Tab-separated table of C-alpha atoms in Angstrom:
chain	number	residue	atom	x	y	z
A	414	MET	CA	60.637	-82.069	222.581
A	415	ALA	CA	62.967	-81.092	219.732
A	416	SER	CA	63.596	-77.393	219.245
A	417	GLY	CA	61.615	-77.270	215.988
A	418	GLU	CA	58.619	-78.983	217.602
A	419	TYR	CA	58.824	-76.680	220.605
A	420	ARG	CA	58.818	-73.612	218.415
A	421	LEU	CA	55.816	-74.920	216.449
A	422	TRP	CA	53.979	-75.513	219.732
A	423	ARG	CA	54.915	-72.034	220.927
A	424	GLU	CA	53.651	-70.344	217.753
A	425	ASN	CA	50.386	-72.287	217.921
A	426	ASP	CA	50.113	-71.213	221.552
A	427	ARG	CA	50.546	-67.557	220.532
A	428	ILE	CA	47.469	-67.728	218.293
A	429	SER	CA	45.389	-70.093	220.460
A	430	GLU	CA	43.447	-67.271	222.135
A	431	PHE	CA	42.147	-66.053	218.751
A	432	GLN	CA	40.393	-69.286	217.796
A	433	PRO	CA	36.615	-68.924	217.354
A	434	THR	CA	34.270	-71.393	219.073
A	435	ALA	CA	32.230	-71.954	215.903
A	436	PRO	CA	34.571	-71.369	212.930
A	437	ARG	CA	33.195	-70.954	209.437
A	438	ALA	CA	36.572	-71.611	207.784
A	439	ARG	CA	40.127	-72.562	208.639
A	440	VAL	CA	43.523	-71.181	207.629
A	441	ILE	CA	46.404	-73.652	207.829
A	442	ILE	CA	49.891	-72.149	207.965
A	443	ALA	CA	52.396	-74.673	206.598
A	444	ALA	CA	55.873	-74.202	208.097
A	445	MET	CA	57.245	-77.409	206.638
A	446	GLY	CA	60.102	-79.257	208.281
A	447	PRO	CA	61.920	-78.667	211.575
A	448	ASN	CA	63.169	-75.274	210.354
A	449	GLY	CA	59.994	-74.236	208.548
A	450	LEU	CA	59.476	-71.212	210.765
A	451	GLU	CA	62.894	-69.858	209.754
A	452	THR	CA	61.673	-68.211	206.567
A	453	ARG	CA	64.825	-66.169	205.818
A	454	GLY	CA	63.288	-62.765	205.275
A	455	LYS	CA	59.771	-63.749	204.185
A	456	VAL	CA	58.069	-63.256	207.554
A	457	LYS	CA	58.764	-63.373	211.271
A	458	PRO	CA	55.847	-65.578	212.329
A	459	GLU	CA	55.969	-64.555	215.983
A	460	LEU	CA	55.533	-60.900	215.007
A	461	PHE	CA	53.181	-61.103	212.017
A	462	PHE	CA	50.713	-63.918	212.603
A	463	PRO	CA	49.318	-63.128	216.069
A	464	SER	CA	47.861	-59.870	214.725
A	465	PHE	CA	46.874	-61.546	211.441
A	466	CYS	CA	45.132	-64.435	213.209
A	467	ARG	CA	43.385	-62.111	215.650
A	468	VAL	CA	41.542	-60.536	212.721
A	469	LEU	CA	40.788	-63.990	211.284
A	470	GLY	CA	39.319	-65.054	214.613
A	471	GLU	CA	37.154	-61.947	214.789
A	472	ARG	CA	35.707	-63.021	211.424
A	473	HIS	CA	35.099	-66.578	212.723
A	474	ILE	CA	38.049	-68.111	210.862
A	475	ALA	CA	40.272	-70.558	212.740
A	476	SER	CA	44.027	-70.852	212.216
A	477	VAL	CA	46.765	-73.367	212.977
A	478	TYR	CA	50.430	-74.083	212.147
A	479	VAL	CA	51.668	-77.458	210.860
A	480	ASN	CA	55.160	-78.626	209.883
A	481	ASN	CA	54.715	-81.993	208.161
A	482	MET	CA	52.546	-83.615	205.515
A	483	SER	CA	50.766	-86.006	207.901
A	484	ASP	CA	49.609	-83.225	210.185
A	485	LEU	CA	48.670	-81.105	207.197
A	486	ASP	CA	46.535	-83.898	205.778
A	487	ARG	CA	44.942	-84.459	209.192
A	488	GLU	CA	44.082	-80.773	209.589
A	489	LEU	CA	42.535	-80.746	206.124
A	490	MET	CA	40.464	-83.810	206.989
A	491	LEU	CA	39.233	-82.152	210.182
A	492	CYS	CA	37.953	-79.251	208.119
A	493	ASP	CA	35.307	-81.579	206.660
A	494	GLU	CA	33.037	-79.415	204.485
A	495	MET	CA	34.483	-76.186	205.855
A	496	PRO	CA	36.616	-74.019	203.503
A	497	HIS	CA	40.289	-74.537	204.289
A	498	ILE	CA	42.919	-72.169	202.939
A	499	LEU	CA	46.594	-73.068	203.021
A	500	ILE	CA	49.343	-70.467	203.444
A	501	ASP	CA	52.740	-72.003	202.700
A	502	LEU	CA	55.735	-70.313	204.343
A	503	VAL	CA	57.988	-71.353	201.503
A	504	ASN	CA	61.135	-69.537	200.432
A	505	GLU	CA	61.447	-69.686	196.639
A	506	VAL	CA	65.246	-69.376	196.739
A	507	TYR	CA	66.490	-71.305	199.769
A	508	ASP	CA	63.949	-74.101	200.334
A	509	ASP	CA	63.964	-77.505	198.652
A	510	LEU	CA	60.830	-76.998	196.583
A	511	ASP	CA	60.481	-80.700	195.811
A	512	ALA	CA	60.691	-81.839	199.436
A	513	TYR	CA	56.960	-81.332	200.006
A	514	ASN	CA	54.620	-81.918	197.074
A	515	ILE	CA	51.889	-79.485	198.084
A	516	PRO	CA	49.046	-79.827	197.292
A	517	ASP	CA	49.392	-82.754	194.833
A	518	ALA	CA	50.564	-85.316	197.411
A	519	LEU	CA	47.805	-84.467	199.887
A	520	THR	CA	44.878	-86.819	200.275
A	521	ASN	CA	42.612	-83.913	201.145
A	522	LYS	CA	43.012	-80.868	198.930
A	523	PRO	CA	42.791	-77.323	200.332
A	524	THR	CA	40.240	-74.883	198.979
A	525	ALA	CA	43.066	-72.555	197.953
A	526	VAL	CA	46.850	-72.320	198.319
A	527	PHE	CA	48.682	-69.047	198.914
A	528	ASN	CA	52.382	-69.077	197.943
A	529	SER	CA	52.343	-72.094	195.654
A	530	ARG	CA	55.501	-74.194	195.394
A	531	ASN	CA	54.957	-74.629	191.668
A	532	VAL	CA	54.972	-70.840	191.297
A	533	ALA	CA	58.010	-70.661	193.596
A	534	LYS	CA	59.937	-72.737	191.044
A	535	ILE	CA	59.238	-70.049	188.449
A	536	ILE	CA	59.848	-66.867	190.437
A	537	GLY	CA	62.953	-68.265	192.139
A	538	ASP	CA	64.728	-68.217	188.764
A	539	LYS	CA	64.851	-64.714	187.282
A	540	LYS	CA	65.098	-65.912	183.682
A	541	LYS	CA	62.144	-68.291	184.074
A	542	ALA	CA	60.163	-65.524	185.741
A	543	ASN	CA	60.936	-63.130	182.882
A	544	SER	CA	59.779	-65.661	180.296
A	545	HIS	CA	56.607	-66.616	182.164
A	546	LEU	CA	55.538	-63.108	183.107
A	547	SER	CA	56.385	-61.648	179.692
A	548	SER	CA	54.164	-64.298	178.112
A	549	THR	CA	51.241	-63.023	180.181
A	550	GLY	CA	51.702	-59.450	178.971
A	551	ILE	CA	53.607	-58.053	181.948
A	552	GLN	CA	56.309	-55.579	180.933
A	553	MET	CA	59.709	-57.041	181.880
A	554	PRO	CA	63.162	-55.767	180.905
A	555	PRO	CA	63.811	-57.419	177.512
A	556	LEU	CA	66.335	-60.231	177.522
A	557	ALA	CA	69.678	-59.145	176.070
A	558	SER	CA	70.149	-59.541	172.339
A	559	ARG	CA	72.748	-58.553	169.771
A	560	GLU	CA	71.014	-55.186	169.415
A	561	SER	CA	71.312	-54.405	173.144
A	562	LYS	CA	73.511	-51.379	173.738
A	563	ARG	CA	73.877	-51.895	177.492
A	564	ILE	CA	73.248	-55.048	179.489
A	565	PHE	CA	72.346	-55.609	183.128
A	566	SER	CA	73.637	-59.006	184.253
A	567	ASN	CA	72.541	-60.713	187.468
A	568	ALA	CA	72.642	-64.214	188.927
A	569	ARG	CA	69.630	-66.238	187.838
A	570	VAL	CA	68.967	-67.367	191.406
A	571	GLY	CA	69.500	-65.541	194.671
A	572	SER	CA	69.305	-62.108	196.235
A	573	ARG	CA	72.019	-59.496	196.613
A	574	GLU	CA	74.256	-61.408	194.217
A	575	LYS	CA	76.977	-59.663	192.213
A	576	VAL	CA	75.679	-57.686	189.233
A	577	ILE	CA	77.628	-56.641	186.147
A	578	VAL	CA	76.878	-53.996	183.522
A	579	TYR	CA	78.160	-54.883	180.049
A	580	ASN	CA	78.467	-52.561	177.093
A	581	SER	CA	78.517	-55.423	174.604
A	582	THR	CA	76.947	-58.882	174.348
A	583	LYS	CA	80.310	-60.318	173.320
A	584	ASP	CA	81.581	-59.828	176.883
A	585	MET	CA	78.603	-61.189	178.809
A	586	ASP	CA	78.290	-64.555	180.539
A	587	GLY	CA	75.381	-66.306	178.867
A	588	SER	CA	74.681	-68.496	181.897
A	589	ARG	CA	73.556	-65.450	183.883
A	590	TYR	CA	70.318	-63.452	183.768
A	591	ASN	CA	71.050	-60.809	181.150
A	592	THR	CA	68.583	-58.078	180.226
A	593	GLU	CA	68.662	-54.713	178.557
A	594	PHE	CA	69.764	-52.061	181.020
A	595	VAL	CA	66.973	-49.832	182.365
A	596	ASP	CA	68.350	-46.498	183.561
A	597	THR	CA	66.543	-45.578	186.786
A	598	ARG	CA	68.778	-42.719	187.908
A	599	ILE	CA	67.095	-39.692	189.438
A	600	GLN	CA	68.885	-36.463	190.331
A	601	TYR	CA	68.271	-34.910	193.744
A	602	HIS	CA	70.160	-31.662	194.357
A	603	ASP	CA	73.725	-32.354	193.182
A	604	ARG	CA	73.551	-36.148	193.421
A	605	LYS	CA	72.108	-38.968	191.315
A	606	TYR	CA	70.587	-42.163	192.663
A	607	TYR	CA	69.664	-45.500	191.154
A	608	THR	CA	66.088	-46.223	192.197
A	609	VAL	CA	63.465	-48.962	192.433
A	610	MET	CA	59.881	-49.090	193.659
A	611	ARG	CA	58.678	-52.009	195.737
A	612	ILE	CA	54.975	-52.792	195.790
A	613	MET	CA	53.697	-55.097	198.507
A	614	CYS	CA	50.552	-57.050	197.695
A	615	VAL	CA	48.138	-59.564	199.126
A	616	ALA	CA	47.264	-61.459	195.952
A	617	SER	CA	45.779	-58.840	193.597
A	618	ARG	CA	45.464	-56.156	196.261
A	619	LEU	CA	48.001	-53.346	196.499
A	620	MET	CA	49.075	-52.830	200.124
A	621	GLN	CA	52.180	-50.615	200.023
A	622	ILE	CA	54.412	-48.700	197.648
A	623	PHE	CA	57.813	-47.479	198.729
A	624	VAL	CA	60.977	-46.334	197.027
A	625	ARG	CA	64.567	-47.419	197.511
A	626	ALA	CA	67.713	-45.689	196.290
A	627	ARG	CA	71.459	-46.133	195.896
A	628	HIS	CA	73.980	-43.394	195.271
A	629	GLU	CA	75.424	-43.435	191.750
A	630	THR	CA	78.988	-43.230	193.087
A	631	GLU	CA	78.652	-46.804	194.367
A	632	CYS	CA	78.640	-47.873	190.686
A	633	ASN	CA	76.002	-50.518	191.314
A	634	PRO	CA	72.498	-50.171	189.810
A	635	SER	CA	71.127	-53.016	191.969
A	636	VAL	CA	69.180	-51.327	194.777
A	637	HIS	CA	68.186	-52.878	198.104
A	638	ASN	CA	66.872	-51.738	201.470
A	639	ALA	CA	70.340	-51.607	202.994
A	640	ASP	CA	71.520	-49.253	200.211
A	641	THR	CA	68.705	-46.751	200.797
A	642	PRO	CA	69.794	-43.520	202.508
A	643	GLN	CA	67.979	-42.767	205.759
A	644	ASP	CA	67.007	-39.378	204.422
A	645	ARG	CA	63.348	-38.452	204.727
A	646	GLU	CA	63.552	-35.507	202.316
A	647	LEU	CA	65.247	-37.598	199.619
A	648	LEU	CA	62.718	-40.431	199.942
A	649	ASP	CA	59.796	-37.995	199.916
A	650	TYR	CA	61.159	-36.485	196.710
A	651	LEU	CA	61.690	-39.847	195.036
A	652	TYR	CA	58.226	-40.999	196.054
A	653	ASP	CA	56.691	-37.841	194.587
A	654	VAL	CA	58.576	-38.341	191.315
A	655	LEU	CA	58.292	-42.113	190.932
A	656	ALA	CA	55.387	-43.522	192.886
A	657	SER	CA	52.777	-40.854	193.485
A	658	PRO	CA	51.875	-40.403	189.790
A	659	ARG	CA	51.773	-44.184	189.253
A	660	VAL	CA	49.585	-45.543	192.063
A	661	SER	CA	46.872	-46.635	189.645
A	662	GLU	CA	49.485	-48.315	187.398
A	663	CYS	CA	50.891	-50.168	190.412
A	664	SER	CA	47.403	-51.280	191.398
A	665	MET	CA	46.781	-52.631	187.898
A	666	LEU	CA	50.166	-54.369	187.953
A	667	ALA	CA	49.207	-56.077	191.235
A	668	GLU	CA	46.085	-57.451	189.539
A	669	LYS	CA	48.048	-58.656	186.507
A	670	MET	CA	50.634	-60.355	188.705
A	671	GLU	CA	47.937	-62.231	190.613
A	672	SER	CA	46.424	-63.357	187.325
A	673	ALA	CA	49.831	-64.656	186.231
A	674	LEU	CA	50.936	-66.239	189.517
A	675	GLY	CA	47.840	-66.921	191.607
A	676	PRO	CA	47.201	-66.167	195.289
A	677	GLY	CA	50.149	-65.153	197.413
A	678	PHE	CA	51.784	-62.591	199.637
A	679	TYR	CA	54.126	-60.746	197.286
A	680	ALA	CA	56.833	-58.123	196.961
A	681	HIS	CA	57.106	-56.905	193.351
A	682	ASP	CA	60.122	-54.754	192.418
A	683	VAL	CA	59.475	-52.207	189.689
A	684	LEU	CA	61.877	-50.086	187.662
A	685	VAL	CA	60.868	-46.740	186.179
A	686	ASP	CA	62.797	-45.864	183.034
A	687	ASN	CA	63.994	-42.306	183.486
A	688	GLU	CA	63.595	-41.451	179.790
A	689	SER	CA	60.298	-43.063	178.800
A	690	GLY	CA	58.671	-43.229	182.225
A	691	LYS	CA	57.648	-46.851	181.521
A	692	LEU	CA	57.342	-49.390	184.317
A	693	PHE	CA	59.311	-52.645	184.153
A	694	LEU	CA	58.742	-55.474	186.614
A	695	CYS	CA	62.285	-56.606	187.401
A	696	GLU	CA	61.798	-59.183	190.172
A	697	THR	CA	59.092	-60.693	192.331
A	698	GLY	CA	59.058	-62.880	195.405
A	699	TYR	CA	56.991	-64.021	198.344
A	700	LYS	CA	57.003	-61.667	201.314
A	701	PHE	CA	54.502	-60.951	204.076
A	702	PHE	CA	56.080	-57.810	205.542
A	703	ASP	CA	59.290	-55.996	204.638
A	704	THR	CA	60.870	-55.900	208.081
A	705	SER	CA	64.229	-54.566	206.909
A	706	TYR	CA	62.651	-51.579	205.157
A	707	TRP	CA	60.604	-50.719	208.234
A	708	LYS	CA	63.778	-50.890	210.334
A	709	ARG	CA	65.417	-48.561	207.834
A	710	VAL	CA	62.708	-45.890	207.817
A	711	GLY	CA	60.573	-46.543	210.907
A	712	GLY	CA	62.402	-43.946	212.966
A	713	PHE	CA	61.098	-41.121	210.801
A	714	ALA	CA	57.993	-42.750	209.325
A	715	CYS	CA	56.093	-43.867	212.393
A	716	ASP	CA	54.531	-40.579	213.490
A	717	GLN	CA	53.222	-39.227	210.182
A	718	GLU	CA	52.061	-40.361	206.761
A	719	PHE	CA	54.995	-41.735	204.768
A	720	GLN	CA	54.909	-42.978	201.194
A	721	TYR	CA	52.019	-45.375	200.481
A	722	ASN	CA	50.790	-46.972	203.699
A	723	ILE	CA	54.167	-47.538	205.376
A	724	VAL	CA	53.133	-48.692	208.837
A	725	ASP	CA	54.437	-50.889	211.649
A	726	GLN	CA	54.207	-54.666	211.385
A	727	GLU	CA	51.262	-55.142	213.771
A	728	THR	CA	49.150	-52.616	211.882
A	729	TYR	CA	50.176	-54.040	208.523
A	730	ALA	CA	49.384	-57.611	209.601
A	731	LYS	CA	45.866	-56.586	210.635
A	732	GLN	CA	45.357	-54.774	207.336
A	733	SER	CA	46.674	-57.794	205.426
A	734	ALA	CA	44.249	-60.117	207.227
A	735	ALA	CA	41.274	-57.930	206.362
A	736	VAL	CA	42.356	-57.748	202.711
A	737	PHE	CA	43.074	-61.500	202.663
A	738	ILE	CA	39.527	-62.257	203.854
A	739	ASP	CA	37.979	-59.848	201.370
A	740	TYR	CA	40.009	-61.340	198.513
A	741	CYS	CA	39.043	-64.890	199.502
A	742	ILE	CA	35.366	-63.916	199.560
A	743	GLN	CA	35.668	-62.292	196.140
A	744	ARG	CA	37.320	-65.449	194.750
A	745	ASN	CA	34.641	-67.650	196.362
A	746	PHE	CA	37.199	-69.377	198.614
A	747	LEU	CA	35.070	-68.136	201.524
A	748	GLU	CA	31.447	-67.226	201.919
A	749	ASP	CA	30.695	-63.738	203.123
A	750	ALA	CA	29.561	-63.416	206.718
A	751	PRO	CA	28.607	-60.489	208.972
A	752	LEU	CA	31.294	-58.970	211.150
């Protein structure tokens, strides 16, 4: 057995004990190709899905992994008249999005697809995402124009790429993703930090809000988990300033994003302008659980309430499954059933 096939078998074995004897629906997890379970930061299947699928099983919903189109089609055929929901473990940046034409090339169509490859082609390119989301009424940083006084320049594709701040459009590289600069700096004691909020969502449902920060002296306004100081007091302060007053706005943004992109497991990154207080959606991507953030803050977040629902992966996966089922019922992908 090849290593990829062995791993697929092993992951199916992990969730085998949670399969109901009389399922009312089926969730198919598509980990396409021999390396489909290597999702490069989107999810660690061996940690997330056992807890997720346990909750599905308790609600009489079966689950299975597949890694090729033939097996996917076969699993969909076996569903017969039963609702069958597909979760694609696709990476919008690193995967070949044309390698598997899901769901168009399938003989049997799923009831619903979470993490669509067609959407992945949009959100994997920051400029395309800005254009698409702006057209749906979501507030994005405006694309740079001649009137722009300061410009934030990033690679159109990729994460943690080099960013540049220009003071004039005449200097900027037009092939990059160039937007008006949004100043997110917040002062804490005698220091200033660039900031960003991340909101984690299951489709339209807000699951988490947390803040990230980067010291101004690093001269880089692009903020990631690895840049965030492991300082509970600082993060509590930033959460109180940025996130706590805007929970309802973040919840509404989650709903708007689902309307624009469809069902998925998302991480939306949000800037708060430090002058106007306005929210700007700067990036979005597929993500089931932010493992690197939990590793960053778990040491001081695990024994008491921290930010908005920052919990360990097992707890989060169970919560996500319950929200996933509720969302699918609301969207008529599933029929309601007693617990």
